[in-house]
PDB file of C-alpha atoms in Angstrom:
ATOM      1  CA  UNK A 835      19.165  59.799  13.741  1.00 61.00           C
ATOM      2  CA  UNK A 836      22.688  59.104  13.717  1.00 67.00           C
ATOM      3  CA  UNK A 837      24.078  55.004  13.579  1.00 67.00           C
ATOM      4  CA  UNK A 838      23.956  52.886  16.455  1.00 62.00           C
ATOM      5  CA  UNK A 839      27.327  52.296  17.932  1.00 64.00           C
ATOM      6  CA  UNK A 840      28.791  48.935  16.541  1.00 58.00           C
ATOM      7  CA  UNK A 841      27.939  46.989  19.649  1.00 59.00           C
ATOM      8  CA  UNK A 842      24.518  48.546  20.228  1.00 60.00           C
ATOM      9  CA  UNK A 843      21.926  46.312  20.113  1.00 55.00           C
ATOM     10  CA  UNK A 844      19.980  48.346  17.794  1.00 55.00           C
ATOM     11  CA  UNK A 845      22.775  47.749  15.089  1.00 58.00           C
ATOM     12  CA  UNK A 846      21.812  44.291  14.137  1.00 61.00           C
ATOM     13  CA  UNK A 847      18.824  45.133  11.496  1.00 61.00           C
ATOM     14  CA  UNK A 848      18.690  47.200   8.642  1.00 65.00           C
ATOM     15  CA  UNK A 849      15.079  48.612   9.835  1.00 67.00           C
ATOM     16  CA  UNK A 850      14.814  50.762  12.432  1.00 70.00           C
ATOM     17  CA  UNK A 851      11.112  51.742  13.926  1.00 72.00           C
ATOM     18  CA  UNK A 852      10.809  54.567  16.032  1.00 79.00           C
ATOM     19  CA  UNK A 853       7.751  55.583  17.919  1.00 86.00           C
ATOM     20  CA  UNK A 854       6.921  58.954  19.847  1.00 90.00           C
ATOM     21  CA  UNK A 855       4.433  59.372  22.987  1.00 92.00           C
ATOM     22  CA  UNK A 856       3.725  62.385  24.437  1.00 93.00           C
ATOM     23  CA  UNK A 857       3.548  62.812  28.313  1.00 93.00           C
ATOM     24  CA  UNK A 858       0.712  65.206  29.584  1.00 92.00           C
ATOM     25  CA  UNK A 859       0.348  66.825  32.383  1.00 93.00           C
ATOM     26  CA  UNK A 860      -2.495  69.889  32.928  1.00 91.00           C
ATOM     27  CA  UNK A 861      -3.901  68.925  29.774  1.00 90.00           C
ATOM     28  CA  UNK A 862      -0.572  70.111  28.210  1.00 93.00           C
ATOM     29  CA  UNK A 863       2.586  68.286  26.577  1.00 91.00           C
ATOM     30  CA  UNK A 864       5.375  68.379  28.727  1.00 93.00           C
ATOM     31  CA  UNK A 865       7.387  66.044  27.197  1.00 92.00           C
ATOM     32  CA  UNK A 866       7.631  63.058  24.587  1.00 91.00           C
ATOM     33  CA  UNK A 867       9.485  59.911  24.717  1.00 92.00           C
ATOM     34  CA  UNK A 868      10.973  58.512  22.112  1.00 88.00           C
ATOM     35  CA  UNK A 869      11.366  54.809  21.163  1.00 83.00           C
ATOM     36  CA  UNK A 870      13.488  53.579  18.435  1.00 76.00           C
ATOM     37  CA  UNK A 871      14.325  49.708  17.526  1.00 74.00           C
ATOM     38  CA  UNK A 872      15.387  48.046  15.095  1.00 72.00           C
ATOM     39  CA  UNK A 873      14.366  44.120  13.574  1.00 70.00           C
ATOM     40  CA  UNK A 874      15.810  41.373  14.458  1.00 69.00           C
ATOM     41  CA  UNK A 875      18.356  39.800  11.998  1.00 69.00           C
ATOM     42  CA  UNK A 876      17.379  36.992  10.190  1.00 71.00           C
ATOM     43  CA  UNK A 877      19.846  34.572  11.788  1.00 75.00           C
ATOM     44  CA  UNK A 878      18.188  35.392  14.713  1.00 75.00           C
ATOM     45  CA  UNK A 879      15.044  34.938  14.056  1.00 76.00           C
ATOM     46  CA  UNK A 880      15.679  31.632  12.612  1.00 82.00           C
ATOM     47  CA  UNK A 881      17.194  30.638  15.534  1.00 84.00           C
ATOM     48  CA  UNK A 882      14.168  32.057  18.093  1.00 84.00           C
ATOM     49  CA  UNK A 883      11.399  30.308  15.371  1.00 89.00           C
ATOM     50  CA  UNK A 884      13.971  26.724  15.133  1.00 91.00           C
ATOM     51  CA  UNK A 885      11.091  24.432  16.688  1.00 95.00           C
ATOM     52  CA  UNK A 886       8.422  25.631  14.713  1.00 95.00           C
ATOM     53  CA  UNK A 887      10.447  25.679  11.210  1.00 95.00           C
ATOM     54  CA  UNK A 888      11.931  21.932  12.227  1.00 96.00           C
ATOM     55  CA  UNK A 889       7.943  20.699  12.403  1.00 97.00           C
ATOM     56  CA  UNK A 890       7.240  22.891   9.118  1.00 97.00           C
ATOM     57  CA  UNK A 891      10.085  20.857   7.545  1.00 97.00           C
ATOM     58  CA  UNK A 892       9.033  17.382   8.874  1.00 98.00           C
ATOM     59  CA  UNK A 893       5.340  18.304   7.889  1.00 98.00           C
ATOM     60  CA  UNK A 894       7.171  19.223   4.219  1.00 98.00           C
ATOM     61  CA  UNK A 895       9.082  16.140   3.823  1.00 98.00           C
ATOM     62  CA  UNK A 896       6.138  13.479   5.279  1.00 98.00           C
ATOM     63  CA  UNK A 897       3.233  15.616   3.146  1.00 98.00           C
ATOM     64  CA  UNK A 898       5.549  14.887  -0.128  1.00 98.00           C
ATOM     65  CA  UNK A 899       7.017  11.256   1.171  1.00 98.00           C
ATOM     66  CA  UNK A 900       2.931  10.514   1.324  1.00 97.00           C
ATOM     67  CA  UNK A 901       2.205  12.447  -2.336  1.00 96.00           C
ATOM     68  CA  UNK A 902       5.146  10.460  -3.738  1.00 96.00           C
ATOM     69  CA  UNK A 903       4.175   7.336  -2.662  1.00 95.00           C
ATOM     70  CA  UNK A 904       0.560   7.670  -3.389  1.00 90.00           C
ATOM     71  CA  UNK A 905       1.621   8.851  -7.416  1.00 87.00           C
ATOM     72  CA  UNK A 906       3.858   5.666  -7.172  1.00 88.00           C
ATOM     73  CA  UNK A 907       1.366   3.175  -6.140  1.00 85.00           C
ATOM     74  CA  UNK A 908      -1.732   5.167  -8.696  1.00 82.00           C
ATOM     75  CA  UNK A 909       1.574   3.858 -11.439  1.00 82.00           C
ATOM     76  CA  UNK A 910       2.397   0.828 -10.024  1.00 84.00           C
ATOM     77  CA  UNK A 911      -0.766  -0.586  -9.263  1.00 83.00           C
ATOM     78  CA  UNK A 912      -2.073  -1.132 -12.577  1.00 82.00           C
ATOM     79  CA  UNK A 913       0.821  -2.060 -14.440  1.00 83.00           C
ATOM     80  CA  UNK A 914       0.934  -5.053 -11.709  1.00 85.00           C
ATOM     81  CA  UNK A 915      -2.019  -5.567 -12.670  1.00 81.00           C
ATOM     82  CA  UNK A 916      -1.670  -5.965 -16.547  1.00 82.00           C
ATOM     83  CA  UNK A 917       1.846  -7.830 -16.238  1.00 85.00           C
ATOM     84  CA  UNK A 918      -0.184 -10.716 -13.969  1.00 85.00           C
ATOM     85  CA  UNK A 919      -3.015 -10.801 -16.991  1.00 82.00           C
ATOM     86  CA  UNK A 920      -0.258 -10.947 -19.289  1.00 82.00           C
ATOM     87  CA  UNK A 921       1.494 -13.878 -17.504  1.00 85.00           C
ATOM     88  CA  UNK A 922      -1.627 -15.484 -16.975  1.00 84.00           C
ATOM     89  CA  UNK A 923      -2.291 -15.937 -20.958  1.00 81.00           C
ATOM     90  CA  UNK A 924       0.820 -17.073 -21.102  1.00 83.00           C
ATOM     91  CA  UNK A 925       0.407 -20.006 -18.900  1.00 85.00           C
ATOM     92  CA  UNK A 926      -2.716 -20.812 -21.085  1.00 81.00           C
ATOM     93  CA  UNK A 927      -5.676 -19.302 -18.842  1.00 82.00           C
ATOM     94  CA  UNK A 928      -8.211 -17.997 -20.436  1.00 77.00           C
ATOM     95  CA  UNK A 929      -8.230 -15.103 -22.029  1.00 71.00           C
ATOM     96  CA  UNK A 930      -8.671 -12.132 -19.426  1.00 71.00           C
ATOM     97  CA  UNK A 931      -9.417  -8.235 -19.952  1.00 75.00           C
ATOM     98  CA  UNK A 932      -6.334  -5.749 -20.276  1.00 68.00           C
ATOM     99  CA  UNK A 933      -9.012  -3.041 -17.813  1.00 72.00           C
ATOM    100  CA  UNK A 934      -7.205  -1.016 -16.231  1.00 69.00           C
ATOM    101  CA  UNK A 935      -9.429  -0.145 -12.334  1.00 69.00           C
ATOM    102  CA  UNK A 936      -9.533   2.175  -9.994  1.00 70.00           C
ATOM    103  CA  UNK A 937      -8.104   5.504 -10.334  1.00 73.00           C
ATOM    104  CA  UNK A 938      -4.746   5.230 -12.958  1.00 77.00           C
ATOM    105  CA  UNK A 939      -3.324   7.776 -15.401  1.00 80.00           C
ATOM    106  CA  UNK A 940      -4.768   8.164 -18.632  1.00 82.00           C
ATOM    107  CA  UNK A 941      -1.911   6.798 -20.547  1.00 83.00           C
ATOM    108  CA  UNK A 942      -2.381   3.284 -18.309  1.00 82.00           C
ATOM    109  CA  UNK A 943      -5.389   3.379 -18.836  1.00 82.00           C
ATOM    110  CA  UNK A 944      -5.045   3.817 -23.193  1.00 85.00           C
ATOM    111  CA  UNK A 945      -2.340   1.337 -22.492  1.00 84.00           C
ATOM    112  CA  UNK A 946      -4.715  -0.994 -20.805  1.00 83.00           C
ATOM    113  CA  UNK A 947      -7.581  -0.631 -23.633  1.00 85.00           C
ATOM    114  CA  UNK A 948      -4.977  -1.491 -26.736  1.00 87.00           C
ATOM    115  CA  UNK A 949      -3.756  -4.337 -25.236  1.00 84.00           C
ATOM    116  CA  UNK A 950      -7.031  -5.693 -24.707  1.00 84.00           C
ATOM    117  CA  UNK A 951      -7.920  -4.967 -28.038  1.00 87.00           C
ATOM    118  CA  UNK A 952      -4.619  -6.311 -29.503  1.00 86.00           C
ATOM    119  CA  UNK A 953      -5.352  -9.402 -27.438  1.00 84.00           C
ATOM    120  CA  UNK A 954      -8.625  -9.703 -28.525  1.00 85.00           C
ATOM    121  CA  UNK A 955      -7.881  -9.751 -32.067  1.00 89.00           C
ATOM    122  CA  UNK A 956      -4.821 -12.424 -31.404  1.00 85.00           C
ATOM    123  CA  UNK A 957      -7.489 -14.521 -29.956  1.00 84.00           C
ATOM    124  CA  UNK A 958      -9.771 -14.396 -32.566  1.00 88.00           C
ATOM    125  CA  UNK A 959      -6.768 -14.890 -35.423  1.00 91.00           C
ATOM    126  CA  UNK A 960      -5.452 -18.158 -33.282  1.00 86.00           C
ATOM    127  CA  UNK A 961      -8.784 -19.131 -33.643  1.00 88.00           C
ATOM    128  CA  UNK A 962      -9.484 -18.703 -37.416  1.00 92.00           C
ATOM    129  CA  UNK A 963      -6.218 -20.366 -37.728  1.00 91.00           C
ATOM    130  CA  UNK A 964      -7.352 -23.395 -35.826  1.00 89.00           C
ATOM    131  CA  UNK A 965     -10.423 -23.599 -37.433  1.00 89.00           C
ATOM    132  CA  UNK A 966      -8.776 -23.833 -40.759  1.00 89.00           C
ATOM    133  CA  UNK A 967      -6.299 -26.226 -39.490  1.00 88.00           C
ATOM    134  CA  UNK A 968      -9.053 -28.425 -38.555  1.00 85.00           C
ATOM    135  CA  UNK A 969     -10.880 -28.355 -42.278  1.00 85.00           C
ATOM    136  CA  UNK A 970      -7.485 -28.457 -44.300  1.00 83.00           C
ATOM    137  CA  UNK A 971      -7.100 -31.562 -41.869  1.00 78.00           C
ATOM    138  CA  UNK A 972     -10.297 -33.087 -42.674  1.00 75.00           C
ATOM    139  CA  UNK A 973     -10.572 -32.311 -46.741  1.00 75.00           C
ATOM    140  CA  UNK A 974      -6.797 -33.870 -46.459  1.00 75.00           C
ATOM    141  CA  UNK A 975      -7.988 -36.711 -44.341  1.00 75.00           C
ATOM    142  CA  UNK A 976     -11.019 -37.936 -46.723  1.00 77.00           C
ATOM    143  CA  UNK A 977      -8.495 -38.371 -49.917  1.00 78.00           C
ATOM    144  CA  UNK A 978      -5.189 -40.093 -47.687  1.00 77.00           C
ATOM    145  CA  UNK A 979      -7.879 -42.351 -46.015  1.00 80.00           C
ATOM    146  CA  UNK A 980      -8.939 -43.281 -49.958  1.00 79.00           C
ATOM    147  CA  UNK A 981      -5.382 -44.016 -50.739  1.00 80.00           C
ATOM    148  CA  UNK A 982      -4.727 -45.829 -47.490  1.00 82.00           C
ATOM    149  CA  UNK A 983      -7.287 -48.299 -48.236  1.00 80.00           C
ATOM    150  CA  UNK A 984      -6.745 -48.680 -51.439  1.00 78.00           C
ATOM    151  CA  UNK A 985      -2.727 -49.973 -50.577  1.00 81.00           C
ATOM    152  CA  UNK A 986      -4.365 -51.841 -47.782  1.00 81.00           C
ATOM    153  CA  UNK A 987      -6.514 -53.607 -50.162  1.00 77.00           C
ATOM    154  CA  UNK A 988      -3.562 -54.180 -53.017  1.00 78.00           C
ATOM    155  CA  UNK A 989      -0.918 -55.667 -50.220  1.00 78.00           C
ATOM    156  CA  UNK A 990      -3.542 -57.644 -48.587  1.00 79.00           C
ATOM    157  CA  UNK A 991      -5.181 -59.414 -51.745  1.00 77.00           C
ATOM    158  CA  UNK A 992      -2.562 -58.630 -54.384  1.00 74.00           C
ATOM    159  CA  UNK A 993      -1.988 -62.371 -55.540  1.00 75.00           C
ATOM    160  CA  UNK A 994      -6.336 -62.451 -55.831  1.00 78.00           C
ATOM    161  CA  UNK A 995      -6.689 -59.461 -58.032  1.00 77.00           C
ATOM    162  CA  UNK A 996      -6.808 -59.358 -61.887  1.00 82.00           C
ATOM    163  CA  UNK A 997      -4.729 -56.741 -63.475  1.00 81.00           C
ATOM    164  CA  UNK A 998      -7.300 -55.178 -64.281  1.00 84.00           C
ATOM    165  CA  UNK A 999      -8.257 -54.417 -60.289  1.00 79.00           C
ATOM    166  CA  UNK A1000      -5.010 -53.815 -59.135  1.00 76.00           C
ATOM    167  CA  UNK A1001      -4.017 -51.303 -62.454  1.00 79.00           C
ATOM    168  CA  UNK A1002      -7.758 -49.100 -60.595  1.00 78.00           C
ATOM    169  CA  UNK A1003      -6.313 -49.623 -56.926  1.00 71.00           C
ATOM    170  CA  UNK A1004      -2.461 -48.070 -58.265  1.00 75.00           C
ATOM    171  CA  UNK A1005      -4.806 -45.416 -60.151  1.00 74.00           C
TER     172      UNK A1005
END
């Protein structure tokens, strides 16, 4: 088959498809005719197919705008959540759990669990601590309330005492 003229219409793909039918008549071949065409360019067909490829592409774009911001939110959500129980034991509440809900990464979710634990074990260290405080107070109490008395007693009744009872109040 020789090559389509330059402005033949057959010219514009690489592929050409031809076809052959034959034409009876009396039962016998009389003839054939012969179809030949070729694809249609690319360009073209882009340009035939524009509507349906523009929805493809706005079905692309809102299918990963809706991913995206689902991802974002499955992120965002929890660390919301943990910043606003970390502000809250700030302000003094009471202690709340570092749990992570609904459906979150894994690494939220480990991040979750160690600062729950690490704010559990604060907790219970603040509270040793003030227990401690509290019975280093009171052993420290018992002996300054002795000696508090005792210079009570010696500037109220100094000119009263002996020596004897003011040399055991100094002692």
């Amino acid at each position: 088959e020789p090559t389509p003229p330059l402005d033949g219409i057959r010219r514009r793909g690489q592929v050409r498809l031809f076809t052959g039918m034959p034409v009876f008549a009396d039962g016998r071949v009389i003839a054939v005719v012969r179809l030949s065409r070729t694809g249609v360019d690319v360009v073209e067909a882009l340009w035939l197919y524009r509507a349906e490829l523009a929805l493809a592409l706005l079905l692309c774009v809102g299918l990963t705008l809706s991913v995206a911001y689902a991802l974002s939110r499955a992120i965002s959500r929890p660390v919301e959540a943990l910043m606003e129980d970390a502000a809250a034991i700030t302000r003094g509440e009471p202690r709340r759990t570092f749990r992570a809900r609904g459906f979150v990464p894994a690494e939220l979710f480990a991040l979750s669990e160690s600062l729950d634990a690490l704010t559990r074990q604060l907790t219970e260290r603040a509270e040793y601590v003030a227990a401690f405080a509290a019975q280093a107070g009171h052993e420290l109490k018992t002996p300054l309330t002795s000696i508090r008395g005792a210079v009570e007693l010696l500037a109220e009744s100094d000119a009263d005492m002996t020596p004897d009872e003011r040399a055991r109040f100094l002692r």
